[in-house]
Coordinates of C-alpha atoms in Angstrom, one line a residue:
X5 CA 0.2 -0.1 -0.1
X6 CA 1.5 3.3 -1.1
X7 CA 2.0 6.0 1.5
X8 CA -1.0 8.1 -0.4
X9 CA -3.4 5.3 0.1
X10 CA -2.5 4.7 3.9
X11 CA -3.2 8.3 4.6
X12 CA -6.8 7.6 2.5
X13 CA -7.2 4.7 4.4
X14 CA -6.6 6.1 7.8
X15 CA -9.1 9.4 6.9
X16 CA -11.9 6.7 6.0
X17 CA -11.3 4.9 9.6
X18 CA -11.5 8.8 11.6
X19 CA -14.3 9.6 9.1
X20 CA -16.4 6.2 9.7
X21 CA -15.8 6.6 13.8
X22 CA -16.4 10.0 14.2
X23 CA -19.8 9.5 11.7
X24 CA -20.6 6.3 14.6
X25 CA -20.4 8.3 17.5
X26 CA -22.9 11.0 15.9
X27 CA -25.5 8.4 15.5
X28 CA -24.9 7.7 19.1
X29 CA -24.9 11.0 20.4
X30 CA -28.0 11.8 18.7
X31 CA -29.8 9.4 21.4
X32 CA -27.5 10.6 24.4
X33 CA -26.4 13.9 23.8
X34 CA -25.3 13.9 27.5
X35 CA -21.8 11.4 27.1
X36 CA -19.7 12.7 28.0
X37 CA -16.9 10.2 26.9
X38 CA -19.1 10.0 23.6
X39 CA -18.5 13.6 23.3
X40 CA -14.8 13.2 23.6
X41 CA -14.3 10.4 21.0
X42 CA -15.9 13.0 18.9
X43 CA -13.7 15.6 19.5
X44 CA -10.8 13.4 19.4
X45 CA -12.4 11.5 15.6
X46 CA -13.1 15.4 14.7
X47 CA -9.5 16.8 15.2
X48 CA -7.4 13.7 14.1
X49 CA -10.0 13.4 10.5
X50 CA -9.1 17.1 9.7
X51 CA -5.5 16.6 10.5
X52 CA -5.1 14.0 7.9
X53 CA -7.0 15.3 5.3
X54 CA -5.4 18.8 5.2
X55 CA -2.2 16.3 5.2
X56 CA -3.8 14.8 2.8
X57 CA -5.0 17.9 0.6
X58 CA -0.9 19.0 1.0
X59 CA 0.6 16.5 -0.4
X60 CA -2.0 15.3 -3.0
X61 CA -4.7 17.4 -3.8
X62 CA -8.0 17.7 -2.8
X63 CA -10.6 15.0 -1.4
X64 CA -13.6 16.7 -2.3
X65 CA -15.1 20.3 -3.3
X66 CA -14.5 21.7 0.3
X67 CA -10.9 21.8 -0.1
X68 CA -9.4 25.0 0.3
X69 CA -8.8 26.9 -2.9
X70 CA -5.4 27.2 -3.6
X71 CA -3.6 29.5 -6.2
X72 CA -5.8 30.6 -9.7
X73 CA -7.3 27.6 -10.7
X74 CA -10.0 25.4 -9.6
X75 CA -7.8 21.7 -8.6
X76 CA -10.6 19.4 -7.5
X77 CA -10.6 18.4 -11.6
X78 CA -6.7 17.8 -11.2
X79 CA -7.4 15.0 -9.1
X80 CA -8.3 11.4 -10.2
X81 CA -12.4 11.1 -9.8
X82 CA -13.1 8.4 -7.1
X83 CA -14.0 5.5 -9.6
X84 CA -10.5 5.8 -11.1
X85 CA -8.5 4.7 -7.9

């Protein structure tokens, strides 16, 4: 597995964990452990996503716009990976 693939896999893992905790928090909004887990997964997700986008380009259309052109079209489309 390349470094890029590993980074993308780690991003997916953090995203999955955050969504899972989010679903739990919908029914247990005052659970302090779950809130802390959500903070942890969200922070790690954002760090990894930022790192990926600095190295390999945008992961989604919400990536920061750098330069004078729309870079989203330069990345491989999801079905090309």
